[in-house]
C-alpha cells in the first residue's frame, strides 16, 4: 500500500485529521491525539494494543516505534509489502484505541452512538 493510500484509509476514519509535522511526517490524529504517522521515508507507525504490539514485534513483522515504543507504538519500515486489508485493520484499531482515551464529549462529537 502506498503512503497516499494509507493516508486515505486513515483519514476516512471518523474525526481523523492530518497535519504535517517534524519535517515531512504526515501525522494522523483524532481528537487532537496522534494515532498514526506516515514518515517521509514511507514508514508507518501506529498505536497498537498490548497484544498486537507483542505479536507484531516478537513475530518480526514490525519494530518498536522510535520514541513511542513505551506507549505501545509499532513501526513498519516498508509497509508496501503488507496486505492492504491488514494495514486498514491496524489503522482502524489504532484509531479506536485513541478514541477510547478521549473525553466523553469528544467521543460523542465523533459519533452520537459512541460513549
JSON list of N, CA, C and O in Angstrom, two decimals, residues 72-94:
[
{"chain": "A", "resi": 72, "resn": "UNK", "atom": "N", "xyz": [3.37, 1.65, 23.39]},
{"chain": "A", "resi": 72, "resn": "UNK", "atom": "CA", "xyz": [2.91, 0.54, 22.54]},
{"chain": "A", "resi": 72, "resn": "UNK", "atom": "C", "xyz": [2.64, 0.96, 21.10]},
{"chain": "A", "resi": 72, "resn": "UNK", "atom": "O", "xyz": [1.62, 0.64, 20.52]},
{"chain": "A", "resi": 73, "resn": "UNK", "atom": "N", "xyz": [3.61, 1.66, 20.52]},
{"chain": "A", "resi": 73, "resn": "UNK", "atom": "CA", "xyz": [3.56, 2.01, 19.11]},
{"chain": "A", "resi": 73, "resn": "UNK", "atom": "C", "xyz": [4.51, 1.10, 18.36]},
{"chain": "A", "resi": 73, "resn": "UNK", "atom": "O", "xyz": [5.58, 0.76, 18.86]},
{"chain": "A", "resi": 74, "resn": "UNK", "atom": "N", "xyz": [4.12, 0.71, 17.16]},
{"chain": "A", "resi": 74, "resn": "UNK", "atom": "CA", "xyz": [4.97, -0.12, 16.30]},
{"chain": "A", "resi": 74, "resn": "UNK", "atom": "C", "xyz": [5.30, 0.65, 15.02]},
{"chain": "A", "resi": 74, "resn": "UNK", "atom": "O", "xyz": [4.59, 1.59, 14.66]},
{"chain": "A", "resi": 75, "resn": "UNK", "atom": "N", "xyz": [6.36, 0.22, 14.36]},
{"chain": "A", "resi": 75, "resn": "UNK", "atom": "CA", "xyz": [6.75, 0.84, 13.09]},
{"chain": "A", "resi": 75, "resn": "UNK", "atom": "C", "xyz": [7.02, -0.25, 12.07]},
{"chain": "A", "resi": 75, "resn": "UNK", "atom": "O", "xyz": [7.72, -1.23, 12.35]},
{"chain": "A", "resi": 76, "resn": "UNK", "atom": "N", "xyz": [6.44, -0.06, 10.89]},
{"chain": "A", "resi": 76, "resn": "UNK", "atom": "CA", "xyz": [6.74, -0.87, 9.72]},
{"chain": "A", "resi": 76, "resn": "UNK", "atom": "C", "xyz": [7.60, -0.01, 8.82]},
{"chain": "A", "resi": 76, "resn": "UNK", "atom": "O", "xyz": [7.16, 1.04, 8.35]},
{"chain": "A", "resi": 77, "resn": "UNK", "atom": "N", "xyz": [8.84, -0.45, 8.59]},
{"chain": "A", "resi": 77, "resn": "UNK", "atom": "CA", "xyz": [9.74, 0.34, 7.75]},
{"chain": "A", "resi": 77, "resn": "UNK", "atom": "C", "xyz": [9.31, 0.32, 6.29]},
{"chain": "A", "resi": 77, "resn": "UNK", "atom": "O", "xyz": [9.49, 1.31, 5.58]},
{"chain": "A", "resi": 78, "resn": "UNK", "atom": "N", "xyz": [8.74, -0.79, 5.83]},
{"chain": "A", "resi": 78, "resn": "UNK", "atom": "CA", "xyz": [8.30, -0.91, 4.43]},
{"chain": "A", "resi": 78, "resn": "UNK", "atom": "C", "xyz": [6.89, -1.51, 4.38]},
{"chain": "A", "resi": 78, "resn": "UNK", "atom": "O", "xyz": [6.73, -2.70, 4.12]},
{"chain": "A", "resi": 79, "resn": "UNK", "atom": "N", "xyz": [5.87, -0.70, 4.64]},
{"chain": "A", "resi": 79, "resn": "UNK", "atom": "CA", "xyz": [4.50, -1.23, 4.65]},
{"chain": "A", "resi": 79, "resn": "UNK", "atom": "C", "xyz": [3.98, -1.64, 3.28]},
{"chain": "A", "resi": 79, "resn": "UNK", "atom": "O", "xyz": [2.95, -2.29, 3.19]},
{"chain": "A", "resi": 80, "resn": "UNK", "atom": "N", "xyz": [4.72, -1.34, 2.21]},
{"chain": "A", "resi": 80, "resn": "UNK", "atom": "CA", "xyz": [4.25, -1.71, 0.87]},
{"chain": "A", "resi": 80, "resn": "UNK", "atom": "C", "xyz": [4.22, -3.22, 0.67]},
{"chain": "A", "resi": 80, "resn": "UNK", "atom": "O", "xyz": [3.53, -3.71, -0.23]},
{"chain": "A", "resi": 81, "resn": "UNK", "atom": "N", "xyz": [4.93, -3.97, 1.52]},
{"chain": "A", "resi": 81, "resn": "UNK", "atom": "CA", "xyz": [4.94, -5.43, 1.38]},
{"chain": "A", "resi": 81, "resn": "UNK", "atom": "C", "xyz": [3.79, -6.08, 2.16]},
{"chain": "A", "resi": 81, "resn": "UNK", "atom": "O", "xyz": [3.60, -7.29, 2.07]},
{"chain": "A", "resi": 82, "resn": "UNK", "atom": "N", "xyz": [3.02, -5.29, 2.89]},
{"chain": "A", "resi": 82, "resn": "UNK", "atom": "CA", "xyz": [1.93, -5.81, 3.70]},
{"chain": "A", "resi": 82, "resn": "UNK", "atom": "C", "xyz": [0.62, -5.85, 2.92]},
{"chain": "A", "resi": 82, "resn": "UNK", "atom": "O", "xyz": [0.45, -5.11, 1.94]},
{"chain": "A", "resi": 83, "resn": "UNK", "atom": "N", "xyz": [-0.28, -6.66, 3.39]},
{"chain": "A", "resi": 83, "resn": "UNK", "atom": "CA", "xyz": [-1.62, -6.73, 2.79]},
{"chain": "A", "resi": 83, "resn": "UNK", "atom": "C", "xyz": [-2.38, -5.43, 3.10]},
{"chain": "A", "resi": 83, "resn": "UNK", "atom": "O", "xyz": [-2.42, -5.00, 4.26]},
{"chain": "A", "resi": 84, "resn": "UNK", "atom": "N", "xyz": [-2.99, -4.81, 2.11]},
{"chain": "A", "resi": 84, "resn": "UNK", "atom": "CA", "xyz": [-3.73, -3.58, 2.35]},
{"chain": "A", "resi": 84, "resn": "UNK", "atom": "C", "xyz": [-4.82, -3.72, 3.42]},
{"chain": "A", "resi": 84, "resn": "UNK", "atom": "O", "xyz": [-5.01, -2.80, 4.23]},
{"chain": "A", "resi": 85, "resn": "UNK", "atom": "N", "xyz": [-5.49, -4.85, 3.46]},
{"chain": "A", "resi": 85, "resn": "UNK", "atom": "CA", "xyz": [-6.55, -5.02, 4.46]},
{"chain": "A", "resi": 85, "resn": "UNK", "atom": "C", "xyz": [-5.97, -5.07, 5.87]},
{"chain": "A", "resi": 85, "resn": "UNK", "atom": "O", "xyz": [-6.57, -4.57, 6.81]},
{"chain": "A", "resi": 86, "resn": "UNK", "atom": "N", "xyz": [-4.78, -5.66, 6.02]},
{"chain": "A", "resi": 86, "resn": "UNK", "atom": "CA", "xyz": [-4.13, -5.68, 7.34]},
{"chain": "A", "resi": 86, "resn": "UNK", "atom": "C", "xyz": [-3.81, -4.26, 7.80]},
{"chain": "A", "resi": 86, "resn": "UNK", "atom": "O", "xyz": [-4.06, -3.90, 8.95]},
{"chain": "A", "resi": 87, "resn": "UNK", "atom": "N", "xyz": [-3.28, -3.46, 6.90]},
{"chain": "A", "resi": 87, "resn": "UNK", "atom": "CA", "xyz": [-2.97, -2.07, 7.24]},
{"chain": "A", "resi": 87, "resn": "UNK", "atom": "C", "xyz": [-4.24, -1.33, 7.63]},
{"chain": "A", "resi": 87, "resn": "UNK", "atom": "O", "xyz": [-4.28, -0.61, 8.63]},
{"chain": "A", "resi": 88, "resn": "UNK", "atom": "N", "xyz": [-5.29, -1.50, 6.85]},
{"chain": "A", "resi": 88, "resn": "UNK", "atom": "CA", "xyz": [-6.56, -0.84, 7.15]},
{"chain": "A", "resi": 88, "resn": "UNK", "atom": "C", "xyz": [-7.08, -1.26, 8.52]},
{"chain": "A", "resi": 88, "resn": "UNK", "atom": "O", "xyz": [-7.56, -0.43, 9.31]},
{"chain": "A", "resi": 89, "resn": "UNK", "atom": "N", "xyz": [-6.98, -2.54, 8.83]},
{"chain": "A", "resi": 89, "resn": "UNK", "atom": "CA", "xyz": [-7.44, -3.04, 10.13]},
{"chain": "A", "resi": 89, "resn": "UNK", "atom": "C", "xyz": [-6.61, -2.46, 11.26]},
{"chain": "A", "resi": 89, "resn": "UNK", "atom": "O", "xyz": [-7.15, -2.06, 12.29]},
{"chain": "A", "resi": 90, "resn": "UNK", "atom": "N", "xyz": [-5.28, -2.43, 11.11]},
{"chain": "A", "resi": 90, "resn": "UNK", "atom": "CA", "xyz": [-4.42, -1.88, 12.16]},
{"chain": "A", "resi": 90, "resn": "UNK", "atom": "C", "xyz": [-4.68, -0.40, 12.38]},
{"chain": "A", "resi": 90, "resn": "UNK", "atom": "O", "xyz": [-4.69, 0.08, 13.51]},
{"chain": "A", "resi": 91, "resn": "UNK", "atom": "N", "xyz": [-4.89, 0.34, 11.30]},
{"chain": "A", "resi": 91, "resn": "UNK", "atom": "CA", "xyz": [-5.20, 1.76, 11.44]},
{"chain": "A", "resi": 91, "resn": "UNK", "atom": "C", "xyz": [-6.53, 1.97, 12.15]},
{"chain": "A", "resi": 91, "resn": "UNK", "atom": "O", "xyz": [-6.65, 2.85, 13.00]},
{"chain": "A", "resi": 92, "resn": "UNK", "atom": "N", "xyz": [-7.51, 1.16, 11.83]},
{"chain": "A", "resi": 92, "resn": "UNK", "atom": "CA", "xyz": [-8.81, 1.25, 12.50]},
{"chain": "A", "resi": 92, "resn": "UNK", "atom": "C", "xyz": [-8.68, 0.93, 13.99]},
{"chain": "A", "resi": 92, "resn": "UNK", "atom": "O", "xyz": [-9.29, 1.60, 14.84]},
{"chain": "A", "resi": 93, "resn": "UNK", "atom": "N", "xyz": [-7.86, -0.06, 14.31]},
{"chain": "A", "resi": 93, "resn": "UNK", "atom": "CA", "xyz": [-7.65, -0.41, 15.71]},
{"chain": "A", "resi": 93, "resn": "UNK", "atom": "C", "xyz": [-6.90, 0.71, 16.45]},
{"chain": "A", "resi": 93, "resn": "UNK", "atom": "O", "xyz": [-7.23, 1.04, 17.59]},
{"chain": "A", "resi": 94, "resn": "UNK", "atom": "N", "xyz": [-5.90, 1.29, 15.80]},
{"chain": "A", "resi": 94, "resn": "UNK", "atom": "CA", "xyz": [-5.16, 2.41, 16.40]},
{"chain": "A", "resi": 94, "resn": "UNK", "atom": "C", "xyz": [-6.10, 3.58, 16.67]},
{"chain": "A", "resi": 94, "resn": "UNK", "atom": "O", "xyz": [-6.07, 4.19, 17.74]}
]
